[in-house]
Every structure is written in structure tokens, then in C-alpha cells.
Short mmCIF file of C-alpha atoms and ligand atoms in Angstrom, two decimals:
data_model
loop_
_atom_site.label_atom_id
_atom_site.label_comp_id
_atom_site.label_asym_id
_atom_site.label_seq_id
_atom_site.Cartn_x
_atom_site.Cartn_y
_atom_site.Cartn_z
CA MET A 23 -36.53 5.69 -18.39
CA VAL A 24 -33.99 7.48 -16.24
CA ASN A 25 -32.86 5.40 -13.27
CA SER A 26 -30.07 5.83 -10.78
CA LEU A 27 -26.86 3.86 -11.27
CA ARG A 28 -27.67 2.07 -8.02
CA THR A 29 -31.05 0.81 -9.28
CA LYS A 30 -29.63 -0.18 -12.65
CA LEU A 31 -26.73 -2.15 -11.18
CA SER A 32 -28.91 -3.90 -8.59
CA MET A 33 -31.47 -4.78 -11.27
CA SER A 34 -28.83 -6.15 -13.62
CA TYR A 35 -27.40 -8.36 -10.86
CA VAL A 36 -30.87 -9.68 -10.01
CA ILE A 37 -31.69 -10.36 -13.67
CA ALA A 38 -28.36 -12.16 -14.13
CA ALA A 39 -29.02 -14.24 -11.00
CA VAL A 40 -32.58 -15.14 -12.14
CA ILE A 41 -31.32 -16.24 -15.56
CA ILE A 42 -28.50 -18.32 -14.06
CA VAL A 43 -30.80 -19.96 -11.49
CA PHE A 44 -33.37 -20.71 -14.18
CA LEU A 45 -30.72 -22.27 -16.43
CA ILE A 46 -29.25 -24.34 -13.58
CA ASN A 47 -32.75 -25.59 -12.70
CA ALA A 48 -33.60 -26.47 -16.27
CA LEU A 49 -30.30 -28.25 -16.89
CA THR A 50 -30.29 -30.21 -13.61
CA ASN A 51 -33.88 -31.27 -14.17
CA LEU A 52 -32.98 -32.36 -17.66
CA PHE A 53 -29.92 -34.41 -16.72
CA VAL A 54 -30.08 -35.35 -13.03
CA VAL A 55 -33.81 -36.13 -12.78
CA GLU A 56 -33.69 -38.13 -16.02
CA HIS A 57 -30.79 -40.22 -14.71
CA PHE A 58 -32.50 -40.60 -11.40
CA ARG A 59 -35.61 -41.96 -13.12
CA GLU A 60 -33.50 -44.56 -14.92
CA TYR A 61 -31.99 -45.51 -11.61
CA VAL A 62 -35.47 -45.86 -10.06
CA ASN A 63 -36.66 -48.07 -12.93
CA GLU A 64 -33.57 -50.27 -12.61
CA ASN A 65 -34.27 -50.59 -8.89
CA GLN A 66 -37.82 -51.72 -9.67
CA GLN A 67 -36.49 -54.33 -12.10
CA LEU A 68 -34.08 -55.64 -9.45
CA ARG A 69 -36.90 -55.81 -6.90
CA ASN A 70 -39.07 -57.76 -9.36
CA LYS A 71 -36.21 -60.20 -10.06
CA GLU A 72 -35.77 -60.67 -6.32
CA ILE A 73 -39.52 -61.50 -5.93
CA VAL A 74 -39.30 -64.00 -8.78
CA ALA A 75 -36.13 -65.57 -7.30
CA THR A 76 -37.66 -65.81 -3.79
CA LEU A 77 -40.79 -67.56 -5.11
CA ALA A 78 -38.77 -69.89 -7.39
CA ALA A 79 -36.54 -70.82 -4.43
CA GLN A 80 -39.64 -71.70 -2.41
CA TYR A 81 -40.83 -74.06 -5.21
CA LYS A 82 -37.40 -75.62 -5.56
CA GLY A 83 -37.13 -76.31 -1.80
CA ASN A 84 -40.43 -78.24 -1.69
CA ASP A 85 -40.44 -79.37 -5.35
CA ASN A 86 -43.98 -78.05 -5.31
CA TRP A 87 -45.87 -74.96 -4.28
CA ASN A 88 -46.36 -74.73 -0.54
CA ILE A 89 -49.42 -72.54 -0.09
CA ASP A 90 -48.40 -71.38 3.40
CA SER A 91 -44.88 -70.42 2.31
CA VAL A 92 -46.24 -68.58 -0.73
CA ALA A 93 -48.74 -66.77 1.52
CA SER A 94 -46.05 -65.74 4.00
CA ILE A 95 -43.84 -64.44 1.14
CA GLY A 96 -46.84 -62.51 -0.30
CA GLU A 97 -47.72 -61.07 3.10
CA SER A 98 -44.18 -59.91 3.78
CA TYR A 99 -44.13 -58.12 0.41
CA LEU A 100 -47.55 -56.62 1.08
CA ILE A 101 -46.30 -55.20 4.37
CA ASN A 102 -43.54 -53.53 2.34
CA GLY A 103 -46.17 -52.05 -0.01
CA ILE A 104 -45.77 -54.55 -2.87
CA ILE A 105 -48.91 -56.19 -4.30
CA ILE A 106 -48.36 -59.60 -5.86
CA LYS A 107 -50.55 -62.44 -7.12
CA VAL A 108 -49.05 -65.97 -7.51
CA LYS A 109 -50.55 -68.57 -9.86
CA ASP A 110 -49.49 -72.15 -10.53
CA ILE A 111 -48.80 -73.57 -14.00
CA ASN A 112 -52.52 -74.27 -14.50
CA GLY A 113 -53.47 -70.69 -13.78
CA LYS A 114 -54.91 -71.49 -10.37
CA THR A 115 -54.39 -68.62 -7.92
CA LEU A 116 -52.15 -69.66 -5.04
CA TRP A 117 -52.07 -66.31 -3.26
CA ASP A 118 -53.57 -62.95 -4.15
CA ALA A 119 -52.78 -59.83 -2.12
CA LYS A 120 -56.15 -58.31 -3.06
CA GLU A 121 -58.01 -61.35 -1.84
CA HIS A 122 -55.90 -61.39 1.27
CA ASN A 123 -56.40 -57.73 2.19
CA ASN A 124 -58.17 -55.69 -0.46
CA GLY A 125 -58.39 -52.57 1.75
CA MET A 126 -54.67 -52.47 2.26
CA CYS A 127 -54.08 -53.01 -1.49
CA GLN A 128 -56.34 -50.07 -2.38
CA GLN A 129 -54.45 -47.93 0.13
CA ILE A 130 -51.13 -48.93 -1.44
CA ILE A 131 -52.43 -48.16 -4.97
CA GLU A 132 -53.73 -44.73 -3.88
CA HIS A 133 -50.45 -44.01 -2.17
CA MET A 134 -48.52 -44.95 -5.30
CA ALA A 135 -50.79 -42.68 -7.39
CA ALA A 136 -50.21 -39.83 -4.98
CA ASN A 137 -46.43 -40.35 -5.09
CA SER A 138 -46.50 -40.23 -8.89
CA ASN A 139 -48.41 -36.93 -8.89
CA GLY A 140 -46.55 -33.84 -9.91
CA ILE A 141 -43.75 -35.78 -11.51
CA ALA A 142 -43.09 -35.13 -15.16
CA GLY A 143 -44.64 -37.79 -17.33
CA SER A 144 -46.87 -39.01 -14.50
CA LYS A 145 -50.06 -38.28 -16.45
CA GLU A 146 -49.86 -41.54 -18.41
CA ALA A 147 -48.90 -43.43 -15.26
CA LYS A 148 -51.36 -46.09 -14.15
CA TYR A 149 -51.57 -49.19 -12.00
CA THR A 150 -50.80 -52.43 -13.86
CA GLU A 151 -50.02 -55.97 -12.79
CA VAL A 152 -47.02 -57.18 -14.75
CA PRO A 153 -46.71 -60.98 -15.09
CA TYR A 154 -43.34 -62.73 -14.59
CA SER A 155 -42.96 -66.49 -15.25
CA LEU A 156 -41.60 -68.64 -12.43
CA TYR A 157 -39.20 -71.48 -13.40
CA ASN A 158 -37.82 -74.54 -11.70
CA ASN A 159 -34.86 -76.01 -13.62
CA LEU A 160 -35.99 -74.41 -16.85
CA ASN A 161 -39.57 -75.72 -16.38
CA LYS A 162 -42.24 -73.14 -15.99
CA VAL A 163 -44.01 -73.75 -12.70
CA GLY A 164 -46.17 -70.71 -12.31
CA VAL A 165 -46.61 -66.93 -12.75
CA VAL A 166 -46.30 -64.01 -10.36
CA GLU A 167 -48.10 -60.73 -11.19
CA ILE A 168 -46.43 -57.75 -9.54
CA GLY A 169 -48.46 -54.60 -9.05
CA THR A 170 -46.58 -51.73 -10.61
CA TYR A 171 -47.43 -48.11 -10.88
CA GLY A 172 -45.69 -46.63 -13.83
CA PRO A 173 -43.96 -45.28 -15.56
CA ASN A 174 -42.07 -43.00 -13.20
CA TYR A 175 -43.34 -44.29 -9.92
CA LEU A 176 -41.26 -43.15 -7.00
CA ASN A 177 -41.22 -44.88 -3.68
CA GLU A 178 -40.92 -43.03 -0.40
CA HIS A 179 -37.10 -42.83 -0.47
CA ASP A 180 -36.98 -41.79 -4.11
CA LYS A 181 -39.59 -39.11 -3.53
CA ALA A 182 -37.75 -37.86 -0.44
CA PHE A 183 -34.58 -37.61 -2.52
CA ILE A 184 -36.29 -35.66 -5.33
CA ASP A 185 -37.99 -33.36 -2.79
CA ALA A 186 -34.69 -32.71 -1.02
CA PHE A 187 -33.02 -32.09 -4.36
CA ASN A 188 -35.72 -29.62 -5.40
CA ASN A 189 -35.53 -27.90 -2.02
CA VAL A 190 -31.77 -27.48 -2.43
CA LEU A 191 -32.35 -25.93 -5.88
CA ILE A 192 -35.00 -23.55 -4.50
CA GLY A 193 -32.69 -22.69 -1.61
CA VAL A 194 -29.77 -22.04 -3.98
CA GLY A 195 -32.07 -19.91 -6.17
CA LEU A 196 -33.31 -17.81 -3.25
CA PHE A 197 -29.81 -17.47 -1.84
CA SER A 198 -28.50 -16.36 -5.27
CA LEU A 199 -31.23 -13.74 -5.55
CA VAL A 200 -30.55 -12.32 -2.09
CA PHE A 201 -26.80 -12.51 -2.73
CA ALA A 202 -27.22 -10.73 -6.10
CA LEU A 203 -29.29 -8.00 -4.46
CA ILE A 204 -26.72 -7.47 -1.70
CA LEU A 205 -23.78 -7.60 -4.14
CA GLY A 206 -25.55 -5.22 -6.54
CA TRP A 207 -26.22 -2.84 -3.68
CA ILE A 208 -22.61 -2.97 -2.45
CA MET A 209 -21.19 -2.61 -5.99
CA SER A 210 -23.49 0.28 -6.81
CA ARG A 211 -22.60 2.04 -3.55
CA TRP A 212 -18.95 1.42 -4.29
CA LEU A 213 -19.29 2.89 -7.78
CA SER A 214 -21.83 5.60 -7.17
CA SER A 215 -20.35 7.18 -4.04
CA PRO A 216 -17.20 8.48 -5.83
CA ILE A 217 -19.44 9.63 -8.71
CA SER A 218 -21.68 11.42 -6.18
CA ARG A 219 -18.56 13.09 -4.78
CA VAL A 220 -17.63 14.27 -8.30
CA ILE A 221 -21.20 15.52 -8.86
CA SER A 222 -21.25 17.52 -5.63
CA ALA A 223 -17.78 18.97 -6.40
CA ALA A 224 -18.91 19.87 -9.94
CA LYS A 225 -22.03 21.55 -8.51
CA SER A 226 -19.89 23.63 -6.12
CA ILE A 227 -17.58 24.57 -9.00
CA SER A 228 -20.56 25.58 -11.14
CA LYS A 229 -21.64 27.89 -8.27
CA GLY A 230 -18.25 29.63 -8.46
CA TYR A 231 -16.34 27.80 -5.71
CA TYR A 232 -13.34 27.25 -7.97
CA SER A 233 -11.03 26.22 -5.13
CA GLU A 234 -13.08 23.03 -4.67
CA ARG A 235 -11.01 19.85 -5.30
CA ILE A 236 -11.73 16.13 -5.04
CA ASN A 237 -8.89 14.59 -3.03
CA ARG A 238 -10.07 10.99 -2.67
CA ILE A 239 -8.33 8.52 -4.98
CA SER A 240 -10.53 5.73 -6.32
CA ASN A 241 -9.32 2.31 -7.41
CA THR A 242 -11.39 2.58 -10.60
CA THR A 243 -9.39 4.00 -13.52
CA GLU A 244 -12.32 5.78 -15.18
CA ILE A 245 -13.42 7.41 -11.93
CA ASN A 246 -9.86 8.61 -11.31
CA GLU A 247 -9.82 10.09 -14.82
CA LEU A 248 -13.16 11.78 -14.18
CA THR A 249 -11.93 13.14 -10.84
CA SER A 250 -8.71 14.51 -12.28
CA THR A 251 -10.57 16.03 -15.24
CA VAL A 252 -12.97 17.84 -12.88
CA ASN A 253 -9.98 18.94 -10.75
CA GLN A 254 -8.20 20.26 -13.83
CA LEU A 255 -11.37 22.06 -14.89
CA ALA A 256 -11.64 23.67 -11.46
CA GLU A 257 -7.96 24.61 -11.53
CA SER A 258 -8.20 26.22 -14.95
CA LEU A 259 -11.39 28.08 -13.95
CA GLU A 260 -9.64 29.23 -10.78
CA LYS A 261 -6.65 30.46 -12.81
CA GLN A 262 -8.91 32.23 -15.29
CA GLU A 263 -10.82 33.84 -12.47
CA ALA A 264 -7.60 34.98 -10.74
CA LEU A 265 -6.27 36.27 -14.07
CA ARG A 266 -9.49 38.17 -14.71
CA LYS A 267 -9.46 39.73 -11.24
CA ARG A 268 -5.77 40.63 -11.50
CA LEU A 269 -6.21 42.07 -14.96
CA THR A 270 -9.14 44.24 -13.88
CA GLY A 271 -7.23 45.39 -10.80
CA ASP A 272 -4.02 46.03 -12.75
CA VAL A 273 -5.77 47.93 -15.53
CA ALA A 274 -7.62 50.13 -13.03
CA HIS A 275 -4.36 50.76 -11.20
CA GLU A 276 -2.38 51.54 -14.36
CA LEU A 277 -5.01 53.85 -15.80
CA ARG A 278 -5.64 55.74 -12.59
CA THR A 279 -2.36 57.76 -12.65
CA PRO A 280 -2.42 59.04 -16.26
CA LEU A 281 -6.18 59.72 -16.04
CA ALA A 282 -5.76 61.63 -12.75
CA THR A 283 -2.90 63.65 -14.30
CA LEU A 284 -5.02 64.42 -17.35
CA GLN A 285 -8.01 65.35 -15.21
CA SER A 286 -6.05 67.73 -12.98
CA HIS A 287 -4.33 69.35 -15.98
CA MET A 288 -7.63 69.83 -17.79
CA GLU A 289 -9.37 71.19 -14.68
CA ALA A 290 -6.51 73.65 -14.11
CA MET A 291 -6.83 74.85 -17.69
CA ILE A 292 -10.64 75.07 -17.55
CA ASP A 293 -10.50 76.99 -14.26
CA GLY A 294 -7.99 79.37 -15.85
CA ILE A 295 -5.26 78.49 -13.32
CA TRP A 296 -3.13 77.24 -16.20
CA GLU A 297 -2.94 78.66 -19.62
CA ALA A 298 -3.75 76.08 -22.32
CA ASP A 299 -0.46 76.62 -24.10
CA ALA A 300 1.15 74.24 -26.61
CA GLU A 301 3.48 72.66 -24.06
CA ARG A 302 0.68 71.75 -21.63
CA LEU A 303 -1.50 70.44 -24.44
CA LYS A 304 1.48 68.38 -25.65
CA SER A 305 1.92 66.89 -22.18
CA CYS A 306 -1.79 65.97 -22.10
CA HIS A 307 -1.47 64.47 -25.56
CA GLU A 308 1.48 62.34 -24.42
CA GLU A 309 -0.61 60.95 -21.56
CA ILE A 310 -3.39 60.10 -24.01
CA VAL A 311 -0.89 58.36 -26.31
CA ARG A 312 0.43 56.37 -23.34
CA ILE A 313 -3.10 55.30 -22.39
CA SER A 314 -3.98 54.24 -25.92
CA LYS A 315 -0.70 52.30 -26.27
CA MET A 316 -1.49 50.52 -23.04
CA VAL A 317 -5.01 49.67 -24.24
CA GLY A 318 -3.54 48.35 -27.52
CA ASP A 319 -1.00 46.22 -25.60
CA LEU A 320 -3.75 44.92 -23.33
CA GLU A 321 -5.77 43.91 -26.34
CA LYS A 322 -2.82 41.89 -27.65
CA LEU A 323 -2.20 40.38 -24.25
CA THR A 324 -5.77 39.09 -23.84
CA LYS A 325 -5.34 37.44 -27.25
CA TYR A 326 -2.22 35.52 -26.16
CA GLU A 327 -2.80 34.94 -22.46
CA GLY A 328 -5.47 32.85 -20.83
CA ASP A 329 -6.96 30.52 -23.40
CA LYS A 330 -4.56 28.92 -25.84
CA PRO A 331 -3.93 31.37 -28.64
CA VAL A 332 -4.57 30.10 -32.14
CA LEU A 333 -1.26 29.65 -33.94
CA ASP A 334 -1.02 29.93 -37.69
CA LYS A 335 2.10 27.82 -38.13
CA GLU A 336 4.28 27.71 -41.22
CA LEU A 337 7.85 26.78 -42.11
CA PHE A 338 10.14 29.78 -42.36
CA ASP A 339 13.77 30.86 -41.87
CA ILE A 340 13.96 32.57 -38.48
CA ALA A 341 17.45 34.01 -39.23
CA GLU A 342 16.09 35.75 -42.30
CA LEU A 343 13.13 37.09 -40.31
CA ALA A 344 15.44 38.42 -37.56
CA LYS A 345 17.68 40.11 -40.17
CA ARG A 346 14.70 41.80 -41.80
CA LEU A 347 13.38 43.08 -38.47
CA ILE A 348 16.85 44.38 -37.54
CA GLN A 349 16.88 46.30 -40.82
CA ASN A 350 13.54 47.90 -39.88
CA PHE A 351 15.07 49.04 -36.58
CA GLU A 352 18.39 50.10 -38.12
CA SER A 353 17.65 53.83 -38.46
CA GLN A 354 16.37 54.05 -34.87
CA PHE A 355 19.54 52.33 -33.60
CA LEU A 356 21.70 54.70 -35.71
CA ASN A 357 19.78 57.73 -34.46
CA LYS A 358 20.49 56.72 -30.87
CA GLY A 359 24.13 55.96 -31.66
CA LEU A 360 23.84 52.24 -31.00
CA ASN A 361 25.54 49.41 -32.85
CA ILE A 362 23.69 46.25 -33.76
CA GLU A 363 25.24 42.93 -34.84
CA PHE A 364 23.71 39.75 -36.18
CA ILE A 365 25.30 36.30 -35.98
CA GLY A 366 23.56 33.18 -37.24
CA ASP A 367 22.90 30.84 -40.16
CA SER A 368 19.60 30.26 -41.82
CA THR A 369 17.45 27.98 -39.67
CA GLU A 370 14.04 26.58 -40.56
CA ILE A 371 11.35 26.64 -37.91
CA ASN A 372 7.69 25.66 -37.85
CA ALA A 373 5.94 28.48 -36.02
CA ASP A 374 3.53 31.39 -36.30
CA ARG A 375 5.63 33.94 -38.22
CA ASP A 376 3.66 37.04 -37.15
CA LYS A 377 3.71 36.14 -33.48
CA ILE A 378 7.43 35.28 -33.49
CA SER A 379 8.04 38.67 -35.22
CA GLN A 380 6.18 40.28 -32.33
CA VAL A 381 8.56 38.61 -29.82
CA ILE A 382 11.69 39.74 -31.73
CA ILE A 383 10.27 43.29 -32.09
CA ASN A 384 9.54 43.48 -28.34
CA LEU A 385 13.06 42.34 -27.43
CA LEU A 386 14.73 44.61 -30.00
CA SER A 387 12.72 47.64 -28.90
CA ASN A 388 13.60 46.94 -25.24
CA ALA A 389 17.30 46.74 -26.17
CA LEU A 390 16.88 50.00 -28.07
CA LYS A 391 15.03 51.65 -25.18
CA TYR A 392 17.26 50.57 -22.32
CA THR A 393 20.76 50.61 -23.87
CA PRO A 394 22.47 53.99 -23.51
CA VAL A 395 24.13 55.87 -26.34
CA GLY A 396 27.21 54.13 -27.75
CA GLY A 397 26.05 50.71 -26.66
CA LEU A 398 26.13 47.41 -28.58
CA VAL A 399 23.26 45.03 -29.24
CA LYS A 400 23.95 41.48 -30.49
CA VAL A 401 21.36 39.18 -32.03
CA VAL A 402 22.47 35.54 -32.19
CA ILE A 403 20.65 32.56 -33.67
CA LYS A 404 21.90 29.07 -32.78
CA SER A 405 20.28 25.70 -33.14
CA ASP A 406 20.54 22.17 -31.81
CA PRO A 407 18.76 19.13 -33.28
CA ASN A 408 15.45 19.99 -31.61
CA ASP A 409 15.47 23.68 -30.73
CA VAL A 410 16.28 27.07 -32.12
CA ILE A 411 17.84 29.52 -29.67
CA LEU A 412 17.46 33.23 -30.29
CA ALA A 413 19.54 35.48 -28.03
CA ILE A 414 19.30 39.30 -27.88
CA LYS A 415 22.09 40.75 -25.79
CA ASP A 416 22.87 44.36 -24.93
CA ASN A 417 25.56 46.01 -22.83
CA GLY A 418 23.14 48.37 -21.14
CA PRO A 419 22.66 49.03 -17.40
CA GLY A 420 21.10 45.61 -16.72
CA ILE A 421 18.05 44.83 -14.61
CA PRO A 422 18.37 44.93 -10.80
CA GLY A 423 18.46 41.41 -9.27
CA GLU A 424 15.36 42.04 -7.14
CA ASP A 425 13.35 42.91 -10.28
CA LEU A 426 14.53 40.04 -12.45
CA PRO A 427 11.99 37.43 -11.22
CA TYR A 428 9.09 39.77 -12.03
CA ILE A 429 9.92 41.37 -15.36
CA PHE A 430 7.70 38.93 -17.30
CA GLU A 431 4.70 39.87 -15.17
CA ARG A 432 2.09 42.16 -16.57
CA PHE A 433 2.70 45.92 -15.92
CA TYR A 434 5.99 45.20 -14.14
CA ARG A 435 8.63 47.84 -14.80
CA ALA A 436 12.04 47.56 -13.24
CA ASP A 437 12.79 51.27 -13.15
CA LYS A 438 9.57 53.21 -12.83
CA SER A 439 11.08 56.71 -13.27
CA ARG A 440 13.06 55.79 -16.38
CA ASN A 441 10.06 53.94 -17.80
CA ARG A 442 7.99 57.07 -17.62
CA LEU A 443 10.50 58.55 -20.03
CA THR A 444 10.73 55.50 -22.29
CA GLY A 445 6.95 55.19 -22.28
CA GLY A 446 7.00 51.47 -21.41
CA SER A 447 3.81 49.93 -20.11
CA GLY A 448 5.36 46.72 -18.74
CA ILE A 449 3.35 44.46 -21.04
CA GLY A 450 5.86 43.69 -23.84
CA LEU A 451 7.67 40.86 -22.05
CA THR A 452 4.39 39.37 -20.79
CA ILE A 453 3.15 39.18 -24.39
CA SER A 454 6.47 37.67 -25.55
CA LYS A 455 6.39 35.02 -22.83
CA ALA A 456 2.78 34.05 -23.68
CA ILE A 457 3.64 33.69 -27.39
CA VAL A 458 6.74 31.58 -26.72
CA ALA A 459 4.82 29.39 -24.25
CA ALA A 460 2.06 28.87 -26.83
CA HIS A 461 4.74 27.46 -29.16
CA GLY A 462 5.92 25.07 -26.45
CA GLY A 463 9.13 27.04 -25.92
CA SER A 464 10.63 29.09 -23.09
CA ILE A 465 12.09 32.53 -22.53
CA GLY A 466 14.80 33.39 -20.02
CA VAL A 467 16.89 36.37 -18.97
CA GLN A 468 20.37 36.94 -17.62
CA SER A 469 21.34 40.39 -16.49
CA SER A 470 23.98 42.20 -14.51
CA PRO A 471 25.02 45.88 -14.28
CA ASP A 472 28.49 45.02 -15.69
CA THR A 473 27.63 42.93 -18.71
CA GLY A 474 24.14 44.11 -19.58
CA THR A 475 21.04 42.04 -20.35
CA GLU A 476 20.58 38.93 -22.44
CA PHE A 477 17.18 37.49 -23.33
CA THR A 478 17.19 33.88 -24.60
CA VAL A 479 14.22 32.45 -26.48
CA THR A 480 14.18 28.67 -27.02
CA LEU A 481 11.67 27.36 -29.57
CA PRO A 482 11.05 23.80 -30.71
CA LYS A 483 12.29 23.66 -34.29
CA LEU A 484 9.85 21.59 -36.27
CA LYS A 485 7.08 20.69 -33.85
CA ALA A 486 3.87 20.53 -35.86
P1 ADP B 527 8.14 47.89 -21.12
O1 ADP B 527 7.05 48.29 -22.01
O2 ADP B 527 8.16 48.66 -19.81
O3 ADP B 527 9.45 47.83 -21.77
P2 ADP B 527 8.47 45.08 -20.89
O4 ADP B 527 7.54 44.07 -20.40
O5 ADP B 527 8.96 44.96 -22.25
O6 ADP B 527 7.75 46.45 -20.65
O7 ADP B 527 9.70 45.10 -19.91
C1 ADP B 527 9.51 45.06 -18.51
C2 ADP B 527 10.65 45.73 -17.81
O8 ADP B 527 11.86 44.98 -17.91
C3 ADP B 527 10.97 47.06 -18.37
O9 ADP B 527 10.15 48.06 -17.83
C4 ADP B 527 12.42 47.24 -17.97
O10 ADP B 527 12.52 47.77 -16.65
C5 ADP B 527 12.96 45.82 -17.96
N1 ADP B 527 13.73 45.56 -19.21
C6 ADP B 527 13.30 44.89 -20.26
N2 ADP B 527 14.27 44.75 -21.20
C7 ADP B 527 15.36 45.35 -20.70
C8 ADP B 527 16.69 45.58 -21.18
N3 ADP B 527 17.09 45.14 -22.34
N4 ADP B 527 17.55 46.25 -20.38
C9 ADP B 527 17.15 46.69 -19.17
N5 ADP B 527 15.91 46.53 -18.65
C10 ADP B 527 15.01 45.88 -19.42
#
């Protein structure tokens, strides 16, 4: 059965209260009432001894039974609800409460029966007259029979005490129930209202309101964790959404120019304004190559950006990898009249070899593209106990200060006119940054027109 947290908490409090009240009742009845009954029986014994002592004292005073004194003692007990019958040593009745006032005796017996009703063990209770011998100086002088209702007879005071006691227990029980209900209600409100807040925020997020955040801090650890998890979820959805929008916008923007150029060139040729000669077709072909390179780069970028890219890590020597990649580039560097140097010792690293190759290739090809003829490119590998630092430095024209903060952004090109010539799409550094970040590393740049540009990649060495 599906119930709200509020109902469940309130119910559990009530059930706990009922069980506790029931146990308290059972235990108090078991111990307190039992002890009280012993106390009542002891009281009865004391009262009986007192009756015997009073009658014996009367005999002793007169050295014989004085009928009037015995009668006045019997009457005073009868007024107090005690039925007695006094006999002398020969069994002759001296005073009998029933003979004296039978109606009153019957009333007393009925009253005693009524007082015993409803008390545990009262079923076997009945009226008996218990005989007690009366002595004068160790000589038996008579017998007194005391009317007793038992076992478990309670007199007025005893009964009042038990009733009051039971009333207190009932009161405590009722109070506990009401208290449990109120406490359950307060607790459930206290717990469920932050959960309701999380639910309503999650509903808004699911409807696409990714900027929704839960700002209230709860003093319950789990609720705080839940809140921050939902906030993180919203934040990551918001980022993804922004990334998606930006990507779509950027792609449309980047493709518009080459497509428009292509379209106008083609139309001019179709309309016969331009002749479809080799040079014009070559220019169109170059635009198409640019577009397909951009699409290829975008494909790579979506793989590395956004969701965490899957890394296929292995242990390898990054210095050896860098040397091999430099060799691949060697002829292109020679053709452009550039020098390339490598400094570094073999250094083991736990990383995705293919993706790190991609980073080195991007940085080398940038150095190749942007360093003018006669320039020098240095590749340095250093390491400290935790990190490997790969630096690729050229003595080219540098990157203008105002462009530096943006060069890692998608489609950002520092020098648009020169980039048209170099064919850069402004995605290479974005891809490199995403790969390095996925490895838990960082990439930085230092550049000035005098000294050239230096890219520094820091990667954790052996992080699993
Ligand atoms: P691109 O495909 O245009 O080279 P990148 O993301 O690799 O894209 O680089 C972004 C921009 O940063 C480049 O367009 C260029 O203006 C600048 N840049 C990158 N590397 C260098 C470098 N070594 N020297 C000068 N400018 C550079």
C-alpha cells in the first residue's frame, strides 16, 4: 500500500505509543496492584488483631464478659462496616451483629461484594466469618467471628486508590496517544516539507526549467545530500542545454560563410557569369574541404566535450610518444624551413595514449601553422613526483593579449584573416583542453609578440 510519509510517520508514532502504554499498564498492574493487594490484606489482619485486642481488654477489665460493653464494641464496629459475632468459652453468643441489625449487615455484605467486583481474582471471593480465639492471660475466654469478604476485598479507601490509579493510567495513555499524534504530525511536516520542495524543484527541472535551484538548507544530512544532488543535476542539465544551444548556433554561424561562398560561386557558374575553369573549381573544392574538416573536428569535439569521455588508459612513455610524433611532422617542418628540438627523459604516464597523441598533434600542428619560416619550435618534457609537464614553445608572432583568454573556446581564432589561409577551424585547442581535463590535468598558454607562444600541458602521472 502506498502511503504518504506523513501518514506513515504519524501511524508509526501512534503504534509505538499504543505498545508503550499497553506495556506500562500491564507491568504496573502486575507489580503495583499485586503489592497493593498484599498491603490491603495486611491491613485487614491488623484490623482483626485490633478487634481481638479490644474485646480481650474488655474481658480483662471486668474479669468477665460484660454484655453491654461487648454490645457497644460490636455496634461501633458495625457502624464502621465490620460485622462481628462474639461468643463466650461455652459457645454462647454474647453479641451478634446480624441479630442486632440484620438489614444493616446484609447491606454491608452487598456493599463488600460490589466493591470486590471487577477486581482480578474476585470471582472466588465470598463472604465468610473467620473465627479468632479471645484470651485472658493465656486462658481462652471466648471467640470472635469477623465477617470478611475475600480474598481481595477492597474497602472504600482502597477502591478509591485503585480507581484513581487506573484513571491516571488511562489519562497517561490518552495523553501519550494525543502527544504521539501531534509529534508524528510535526515530525512528518518537518521531514516532508523539504522533500516536497525537492519534488517540486525536480518537477520544474523535468519540464525544462533548468535554472531552478533549491536554496533552503535543511538540518537533516540526507535531505541536504538529496537537495545538492538535485541542484547538481539541474546545473549539469543547464550546462548541457547551454552547450547544445551554443554548439548549434556556432555550427550554423561557421557553416554559413563557406556555404554562402560556395552557393554564390556555383550560381555564378550556372548562370554563365563565371566560367567554370580549374581555378574556380579548385576554390570551391577548398571550401568543401574546409567544411568537411570542420565537421570532422566537430565530431571529435562532441566525443570529448559534454559527457565524460571514456578513457582507455595504459602505462606508456610520453617522451617516446612525443619523439615519434615529432618524427611524423619532421618533413613538414623541414619543408617550411622550421627547426624543431626535443628535450626530455623517458617518463611513464598512465593515460589514454591515442587521446594524448591527439593533444600533441594539435599543438605541434599549431606551432607549424603559426610559426613563420626560419622559426624554432621546442618540445620539452619535465616531471615532478605527481605530474608530467609537456611544453611546446615556438618563437612565432604570439597571440594578441585580448585573444588569449578565448583561444580554448570553440571556433575561436585569434587572427581571422590569417586563419583563412591556414585553414584553421578554431576547434583544435578546444578538443585538446577537453582531453586534458578528462585526464584530470590542465592546459595553459603564455604568449607575447617578442618571445612567441608556449603551451603547457600538466597531466597527473600515474592516476589510475
Ligand atoms: P585552429 O584550427 O584555428 O588552429 P585552434 O583551436 O587550434 O584552432 O587554435 C585557436 C587559435 O589560437 C588559432 O586560430 C590561433 O589564432 C591561435 N593559436 C593557436 N596556437 C598558436 C600558436 N602556436 N601561435 C600563434 N597563435 C596560435
